[in-house]
Structure formats: structure tokens, C-alpha cells
Short mmCIF file of C-alpha atoms and ligand atoms in Angstrom, two decimals:
data_model
loop_
_atom_site.label_atom_id
_atom_site.label_comp_id
_atom_site.label_asym_id
_atom_site.label_seq_id
_atom_site.Cartn_x
_atom_site.Cartn_y
_atom_site.Cartn_z
CA MET S 1 83.71 11.74 303.74
CA PRO S 2 85.77 8.70 304.62
CA VAL S 3 86.86 8.61 308.25
CA GLU S 4 90.61 8.94 308.34
CA PHE S 5 92.73 6.80 310.63
CA ALA S 6 94.19 9.40 312.99
CA PRO S 7 96.11 7.80 315.82
CA THR S 8 97.47 10.17 318.43
CA LEU S 9 101.09 11.07 317.91
CA PRO S 10 103.59 9.93 320.52
CA THR S 11 104.99 12.57 322.89
CA PHE S 12 108.03 12.84 325.13
CA ALA S 13 106.07 11.08 327.88
CA ASP S 14 105.96 8.01 325.62
CA VAL S 15 109.72 8.19 325.07
CA ALA S 16 110.28 8.37 328.83
CA GLU S 17 107.94 5.41 329.35
CA ALA S 18 109.80 3.44 326.66
CA ALA S 19 113.08 4.18 328.48
CA GLY S 20 111.58 2.57 331.57
CA ARG S 21 110.58 -0.55 329.62
CA LEU S 22 113.98 -0.80 327.96
CA ALA S 23 116.01 -0.36 331.17
CA GLY S 24 118.13 -3.45 331.59
CA MET S 25 116.92 -4.86 328.25
CA ALA S 26 118.53 -2.59 325.66
CA HIS S 27 122.22 -1.84 326.03
CA ARG S 28 122.96 1.63 327.28
CA THR S 29 125.38 2.11 324.37
CA PRO S 30 128.59 4.07 324.82
CA VAL S 31 129.13 7.65 323.67
CA VAL S 32 132.56 8.14 322.12
CA THR S 33 134.48 11.27 321.18
CA SER S 34 137.41 11.74 318.81
CA ARG S 35 140.01 14.50 318.85
CA THR S 36 140.58 13.84 315.16
CA ALA S 37 136.89 14.37 314.34
CA ASP S 38 136.79 17.49 316.51
CA SER S 39 139.88 19.03 314.96
CA ARG S 40 138.72 18.13 311.44
CA THR S 41 135.34 19.84 311.97
CA GLY S 42 135.96 22.46 314.66
CA GLY S 43 133.05 21.11 316.70
CA SER S 44 132.67 18.87 319.73
CA LEU S 45 131.15 15.65 318.43
CA PHE S 46 129.49 13.03 320.63
CA PHE S 47 128.93 9.74 318.80
CA LYS S 48 126.14 7.55 320.22
CA CYS S 49 127.14 3.97 319.35
CA GLU S 50 123.92 2.18 318.39
CA ASN S 51 126.09 -0.01 316.17
CA LEU S 52 126.82 -1.74 319.50
CA GLN S 53 123.12 -2.12 320.39
CA ARG S 54 121.55 -5.60 320.73
CA ALA S 55 121.01 -7.12 317.28
CA GLY S 56 123.37 -4.46 315.94
CA ALA S 57 121.14 -1.39 315.54
CA PHE S 58 118.83 1.04 317.32
CA LYS S 59 115.85 -0.87 315.87
CA PHE S 60 115.88 -3.14 318.93
CA ARG S 61 114.63 -0.18 320.98
CA GLY S 62 111.46 0.42 318.99
CA GLY S 63 110.80 -3.26 318.33
CA TYR S 64 111.12 -4.24 321.98
CA ASN S 65 109.01 -1.28 323.13
CA ALA S 66 106.26 -2.12 320.63
CA ILE S 67 106.05 -5.79 321.66
CA ALA S 68 106.35 -5.03 325.38
CA SER S 69 103.45 -2.57 325.04
CA LEU S 70 101.03 -5.26 323.85
CA ASP S 71 98.41 -6.67 326.22
CA ALA S 72 98.54 -10.30 327.35
CA SER S 73 96.23 -11.69 324.67
CA ALA S 74 98.05 -9.91 321.84
CA ARG S 75 101.36 -11.18 323.21
CA ALA S 76 100.01 -14.72 323.31
CA ALA S 77 98.90 -14.46 319.65
CA GLY S 78 102.34 -13.20 318.53
CA VAL S 79 103.51 -10.57 316.05
CA VAL S 80 104.40 -10.34 312.38
CA ALA S 81 106.77 -7.95 310.61
CA PHE S 82 108.13 -7.57 307.12
CA SER S 83 111.75 -6.53 306.62
CA SER S 84 114.92 -7.72 305.04
CA GLY S 85 117.08 -5.66 307.35
CA ASN S 86 117.64 -4.60 310.93
CA HIS S 87 113.93 -4.42 311.82
CA ALA S 88 113.61 -8.16 311.16
CA GLN S 89 116.40 -9.06 313.54
CA ALA S 90 115.19 -6.55 316.15
CA ILE S 91 111.65 -7.99 316.19
CA ALA S 92 112.93 -11.57 316.23
CA TYR S 93 115.29 -10.87 319.13
CA ALA S 94 112.82 -8.77 321.14
CA GLY S 95 110.13 -11.43 320.67
CA ALA S 96 112.51 -14.11 321.92
CA LEU S 97 113.37 -12.07 325.05
CA LEU S 98 109.69 -11.41 325.78
CA GLY S 99 108.52 -14.95 325.00
CA VAL S 100 106.37 -13.70 322.10
CA SER S 101 106.21 -15.70 318.88
CA THR S 102 107.41 -13.82 315.77
CA VAL S 103 106.88 -14.30 312.04
CA ILE S 104 109.12 -12.28 309.73
CA VAL S 105 108.29 -11.91 306.03
CA MET S 106 111.56 -11.63 304.06
CA PRO S 107 112.39 -11.61 300.35
CA ALA S 108 113.62 -15.01 299.08
CA ASP S 109 116.78 -13.32 297.75
CA ALA S 110 117.67 -11.64 301.06
CA PRO S 111 121.29 -12.32 302.12
CA ALA S 112 121.49 -15.83 303.59
CA MET S 113 123.31 -14.42 306.62
CA LYS S 114 120.35 -12.17 307.46
CA VAL S 115 117.82 -14.95 307.07
CA ALA S 116 119.96 -17.21 309.26
CA ALA S 117 120.38 -14.49 311.92
CA THR S 118 116.62 -13.88 312.03
CA ARG S 119 115.90 -17.61 312.34
CA GLY S 120 118.69 -17.87 314.89
CA TYR S 121 116.81 -15.50 317.18
CA GLY S 122 113.86 -17.86 317.00
CA ALA S 123 111.60 -16.26 314.41
CA THR S 124 109.64 -18.15 311.78
CA VAL S 125 110.80 -16.73 308.46
CA VAL S 126 108.32 -16.66 305.57
CA LEU S 127 110.05 -16.06 302.24
CA TYR S 128 108.36 -14.33 299.32
CA ASP S 129 109.29 -13.45 295.77
CA ARG S 130 109.88 -9.71 295.69
CA TYR S 131 109.17 -9.51 291.97
CA THR S 132 105.78 -11.21 291.95
CA GLU S 133 104.43 -10.96 295.48
CA ASP S 134 103.43 -8.10 297.78
CA ARG S 135 105.00 -8.41 301.23
CA GLU S 136 102.44 -6.15 302.89
CA GLU S 137 99.64 -8.33 301.62
CA ILE S 138 101.42 -11.46 302.88
CA GLY S 139 101.98 -9.78 306.24
CA ARG S 140 98.35 -8.71 306.49
CA ARG S 141 97.15 -12.18 305.55
CA ILE S 142 99.32 -13.81 308.24
CA ALA S 143 98.13 -11.19 310.75
CA ALA S 144 94.48 -11.89 309.93
CA GLU S 145 94.74 -15.69 309.77
CA GLN S 146 96.80 -16.08 312.94
CA GLY S 147 95.55 -13.09 314.97
CA ARG S 148 99.05 -11.66 315.03
CA THR S 149 99.80 -7.95 315.54
CA MET S 150 101.74 -6.27 312.74
CA VAL S 151 104.75 -4.26 313.96
CA PRO S 152 105.76 -1.77 311.25
CA PRO S 153 109.37 -0.57 310.98
CA PHE S 154 108.77 3.14 311.67
CA ASP S 155 105.24 4.53 311.45
CA HIS S 156 103.95 3.40 314.86
CA PRO S 157 103.76 5.32 318.17
CA ALA S 158 105.54 2.69 320.27
CA VAL S 159 108.25 2.22 317.64
CA ILE S 160 108.88 5.99 317.41
CA ALA S 161 108.92 6.31 321.23
CA GLY S 162 111.37 3.44 321.57
CA GLN S 163 113.74 4.86 318.94
CA GLY S 164 113.70 8.18 320.82
CA THR S 165 115.39 6.58 323.82
CA ALA S 166 118.80 6.63 322.09
CA ALA S 167 118.79 10.45 321.99
CA LEU S 168 117.36 10.53 325.51
CA GLU S 169 120.32 8.53 326.81
CA LEU S 170 122.79 10.61 324.80
CA ILE S 171 121.54 13.95 326.14
CA ASN S 172 121.23 12.64 329.70
CA GLU S 173 124.84 11.51 329.48
CA VAL S 174 126.58 14.47 327.83
CA GLY S 175 124.25 17.38 328.63
CA PRO S 176 122.55 19.91 326.35
CA LEU S 177 123.50 19.98 322.68
CA ASP S 178 123.47 22.70 320.03
CA LEU S 179 122.83 20.22 317.21
CA LEU S 180 121.69 16.62 316.89
CA LEU S 181 122.38 14.76 313.60
CA VAL S 182 120.23 11.72 312.88
CA CYS S 183 120.02 9.44 309.84
CA LEU S 184 116.70 9.32 308.02
CA GLY S 185 114.88 6.47 306.31
CA GLY S 186 111.21 6.28 307.20
CA GLY S 187 111.75 8.71 310.06
CA GLY S 188 111.21 6.59 313.19
CA LEU S 189 114.61 7.42 314.65
CA LEU S 190 114.50 11.08 313.60
CA SER S 191 111.02 11.75 314.95
CA GLY S 192 111.70 9.95 318.26
CA SER S 193 115.02 11.79 318.62
CA ALA S 194 113.29 15.12 317.98
CA LEU S 195 110.77 14.41 320.75
CA ALA S 196 113.62 13.67 323.18
CA ALA S 197 115.72 16.69 322.16
CA ALA S 198 112.81 19.16 322.37
CA GLU S 199 112.23 18.16 325.98
CA LEU S 200 115.76 17.54 327.26
CA SER S 201 117.76 20.11 325.31
CA PRO S 202 115.43 22.91 324.23
CA GLY S 203 117.07 25.00 321.55
CA CYS S 204 118.95 22.02 320.11
CA ARG S 205 118.49 21.96 316.34
CA VAL S 206 117.74 18.47 315.04
CA ILE S 207 118.82 17.68 311.48
CA GLY S 208 117.93 14.58 309.44
CA VAL S 209 120.48 13.10 307.04
CA GLU S 210 119.45 10.89 304.11
CA PRO S 211 121.26 9.39 301.11
CA GLU S 212 121.62 11.78 298.18
CA ALA S 213 119.89 9.30 295.85
CA GLY S 214 116.79 9.20 298.07
CA ASP S 215 116.06 12.78 299.08
CA ASP S 216 112.30 12.29 299.52
CA GLY S 217 112.62 13.43 303.13
CA ARG S 218 114.01 16.85 302.20
CA ARG S 219 111.49 17.27 299.41
CA SER S 220 108.64 16.33 301.74
CA PHE S 221 109.93 18.67 304.45
CA GLU S 222 110.25 21.58 302.03
CA SER S 223 106.94 21.05 300.22
CA GLY S 224 104.90 20.25 303.32
CA ARG S 225 103.52 17.01 301.87
CA ILE S 226 104.83 13.47 301.78
CA VAL S 227 106.73 12.93 298.52
CA THR S 228 107.04 9.32 297.27
CA ILE S 229 110.04 8.33 295.12
CA PRO S 230 111.09 5.10 293.33
CA VAL S 231 113.36 2.80 295.40
CA PRO S 232 116.63 4.75 295.58
CA GLN S 233 120.05 3.28 294.67
CA SER S 234 122.50 3.76 297.53
CA ILE S 235 124.82 1.72 299.72
CA ALA S 236 122.75 3.02 302.67
CA ASP S 237 120.49 -0.03 302.53
CA GLY S 238 118.74 0.80 305.79
CA ALA S 239 117.44 4.08 304.40
CA LEU S 240 116.02 3.00 301.04
CA THR S 241 112.46 3.88 301.98
CA THR S 242 110.32 5.47 299.30
CA ALA S 243 108.31 7.77 301.61
CA LEU S 244 108.13 9.04 305.16
CA GLY S 245 105.32 7.78 307.40
CA GLN S 246 102.23 9.82 308.28
CA MET S 247 103.15 9.98 311.96
CA THR S 248 106.88 10.41 311.51
CA PHE S 249 106.30 13.22 308.98
CA ALA S 250 103.89 15.05 311.29
CA ILE S 251 106.50 15.05 314.09
CA ILE S 252 109.39 15.87 311.73
CA ARG S 253 107.52 18.91 310.32
CA GLU S 254 106.89 20.26 313.75
CA ARG S 255 110.20 19.52 315.49
CA VAL S 256 113.03 19.11 312.97
CA SER S 257 115.05 22.09 311.71
CA GLY S 258 116.23 20.72 308.38
CA ILE S 259 117.08 17.71 306.21
CA VAL S 260 120.30 17.31 304.24
CA SER S 261 121.81 14.52 302.16
CA VAL S 262 125.23 12.90 301.68
CA SER S 263 126.79 10.86 298.85
CA ASP S 264 127.78 7.19 298.89
CA ALA S 265 131.45 8.25 298.54
CA MET S 266 131.12 10.25 301.77
CA LEU S 267 129.61 7.21 303.49
CA VAL S 268 132.55 5.01 302.44
CA ASP S 269 135.01 7.63 303.66
CA THR S 270 133.16 7.81 306.97
CA MET S 271 133.14 4.01 307.42
CA ARG S 272 136.90 4.05 306.89
CA PHE S 273 137.27 6.87 309.41
CA PHE S 274 135.44 4.92 312.12
CA ILE S 275 137.46 1.76 311.51
CA GLU S 276 140.83 3.49 311.37
CA ARG S 277 140.37 6.00 314.16
CA LEU S 278 137.78 4.60 316.55
CA LYS S 279 137.95 0.86 315.79
CA LEU S 280 134.21 0.90 315.21
CA VAL S 281 132.37 -1.02 312.50
CA VAL S 282 129.49 1.20 311.37
CA GLU S 283 127.30 0.10 308.46
CA PRO S 284 126.84 2.51 305.52
CA THR S 285 123.41 3.70 306.72
CA GLY S 286 124.84 4.13 310.20
CA CYS S 287 127.37 6.62 308.78
CA LEU S 288 124.81 9.08 307.34
CA ALA S 289 124.71 11.51 310.27
CA ALA S 290 128.46 11.41 310.90
CA ALA S 291 129.21 11.94 307.20
CA ALA S 292 127.20 15.18 307.24
CA ALA S 293 129.45 16.53 310.02
CA LEU S 294 132.78 15.14 308.78
CA HIS S 295 132.17 16.37 305.23
CA GLY S 296 130.96 19.82 306.17
CA ILE S 297 127.43 19.32 304.85
CA VAL S 298 126.23 20.66 308.20
CA PRO S 299 128.58 23.27 309.72
CA VAL S 300 129.44 22.29 313.29
CA ARG S 301 132.28 24.69 314.19
CA GLY S 302 132.10 25.78 317.82
CA LYS S 303 129.06 23.59 318.50
CA ARG S 304 128.26 20.68 320.76
CA VAL S 305 126.92 18.07 318.38
CA GLY S 306 125.21 14.73 319.03
CA VAL S 307 125.68 12.20 316.21
CA ILE S 308 123.80 8.90 316.21
CA LEU S 309 125.67 5.94 314.69
CA SER S 310 122.53 3.95 313.96
CA GLY S 311 123.84 0.45 313.20
CA GLY S 312 126.76 -1.84 312.54
CA ASN S 313 125.35 -4.70 310.49
CA VAL S 314 127.51 -5.04 307.44
CA ASP S 315 128.83 -8.42 306.32
CA PRO S 316 132.63 -8.77 306.21
CA ALA S 317 132.78 -9.30 302.41
CA SER S 318 130.84 -6.10 301.70
CA LEU S 319 132.90 -4.22 304.28
CA ALA S 320 136.11 -5.33 302.59
CA ARG S 321 134.72 -4.23 299.23
CA PHE S 322 133.76 -0.79 300.54
CA LEU S 323 137.17 -0.28 302.17
CA ALA S 324 139.03 -1.33 299.02
CA SER S 325 137.04 1.10 296.86
C1 PLP K 401 116.22 1.43 309.87
C2 PLP K 401 117.54 2.09 309.91
C3 PLP K 401 117.69 3.45 309.64
C4 PLP K 401 116.52 4.34 309.27
O1 PLP K 401 115.64 4.50 310.35
P1 PLP K 401 114.19 5.09 310.16
O2 PLP K 401 113.57 5.04 311.51
O3 PLP K 401 113.46 4.25 309.15
O4 PLP K 401 114.35 6.49 309.64
C5 PLP K 401 118.95 4.00 309.77
N1 PLP K 401 120.03 3.25 310.11
C6 PLP K 401 119.92 1.94 310.34
C7 PLP K 401 121.15 1.18 310.71
C8 PLP K 401 118.68 1.30 310.28
O5 PLP K 401 118.59 -0.02 310.52
#
């Protein structure tokens, strides 16, 4: 029998410890409410604005916590990550703040703005051809050759614990909730949020929201085993994962009440709502949880509902296109 890699799952204690590490480093993002949203849905909605987090998304929390958790020799050797999105910028920025060298493996056809932002935070960007090369292999090779620690985007105890601090702050600020709606890609944010809610607001139902085109999370949740799908087509580019992680799935199975999905049209409508009503720029992926409430996918009438707005990184040209559609 092969020995399986079975790291211990993070617990609430790890989320609380991450909150200590992040104090004064991550923004304590605002929680906003909207009478329009409340009257449209019949619930009391509390939006946690991680679109206003450092580097533009909650990913800074997990990335910073993971790097800050390394011992001195690992810090000195640096880290490596592969991502074309918010994880890349989070790791680059967290590394810069902690004085840890970062290498980010990005596809050669990634938006120039994202490559520039990642370099701007001080990372070394290694480009690869996404059609002929395997980014994980490149990442592993760089890790092995340079002694760097790989920081994955979601399936890692310190990443999950760091992501959970957004829900921790939200519940500490507004009090117990009946429902907590969280977007779902690989499940780092959802599993960390579920750990925080179970401890700080027992009885709160936690629901994951994924794009309709990529409902692997719901299928995994319902079948009890991780379902892998082809890369989904959706404007929610931060949630185009093909499978949940081993650790995130284990926590989600135990602590999450359900998983639902929303359409791209609902995401566009929700982006427009946040711009018109709350003057907030929320990227398509960041709208997943809110869209489920505003479009009645999850009934919220009479309930106190936490909604995490996970990120705000959308370039102006794409934003204009979405709003015109
Ligand atoms: C990464 C990301 C997600 C998905 O988070 P997971 O932890 O992979 O589930 C959602 N929204 C934004 C803005 C992201 O950057």
C-alpha cells in the first residue's frame, strides 16, 4: 500500500493564529449594507469588501499567512507560485512586505497588466507556454533547483487559515449570522470561512457559490468524491478551477451546508448593481456570492446574511464591456 500524504487539516485555532499574523498587515476591510439590496431580497445583507483588500482580493490573507509561517531558512530561500490571477499578485506583494524573494510562473499570454502588476510588487515572473508546457512541472523544477517553497493557491493549511480571517472579521464586526455566502473556486476561501463560522456563529449555514458552467463543487459535494471537470467557460475567471483540493473538500464536506451556482448574466447584473448603488468595483468572480442572494438562488428573507465580495481586479476595458452588455 502506498503511504498517502495526509497533512492535518487546519482548525479554527489556525484561523485565529492567522488573524494575529495579519493584524496591521492585511486591511480590515469595510462591511457595507444596502437598503436596496435588503428590500430587493427581504434579508439583512452584510457585504464584506475584500475587493478593497491589499492587492485587490482576499488572496493576500492566505498568501501572507503562508509566507509568514515559514521558518527563517525557508524564508531566506524564497517561494514560488503559479497563477495568472489574484494569487500571483498576493504572493508577490506579501513576499515584498516580508522581505522574501518570490518567483511567479505565469502563462506567456496572461494580460500584460497582470504581469506588470506582479513584477511591480517585486516578483520574478517566469513565463511559460500554456499550450505546450506544464506550469506545475516548471514550478516544481524551480522549487527543487532553488530550494524554494511552493505556495499553492488553495489546498494548503496556512492558505486556508488565512482566507478564513475575512469571515472571522465579518462575524466579529456584525455579530452572529443565519447564513454566510462565499464564492467557490478551489475552496480555500469557503473552507476557511466555514471554520470561522462554525466557531464564531454556531448554527450559521455556510453556502458555496460557483459559476454555473463549472459546477464541480456541487457535484463533488453531492457525490462525496472530488469530481474533476474540463476548464469551465465563465466570466468568473477566479473560479475556473477544475477540481476542489483534498483538504478544502474534506472541510467543505464536514462544515458546509450546500453549494449552488449562478449564471454569467447574473454576475454582470450584480457587477452593475455594486457600481450603481454602492460605488464598488467588484470583479465577476467577486460577485458570485452576492448574485446568489440578489437573484434568489438562495432564499434570504428574514435572515441575517454575510456575503463575501472576494475581489475587485477587473481591468477597465473589460469592465466597460461587461457594463455595456
Ligand atoms: C481565487 C479567487 C476565488 C476563489 O477562491 P478559492 O479559494 O479558490 O475557492 C474567488 N474570488 C476571487 C476574486 C479570487 O481571486
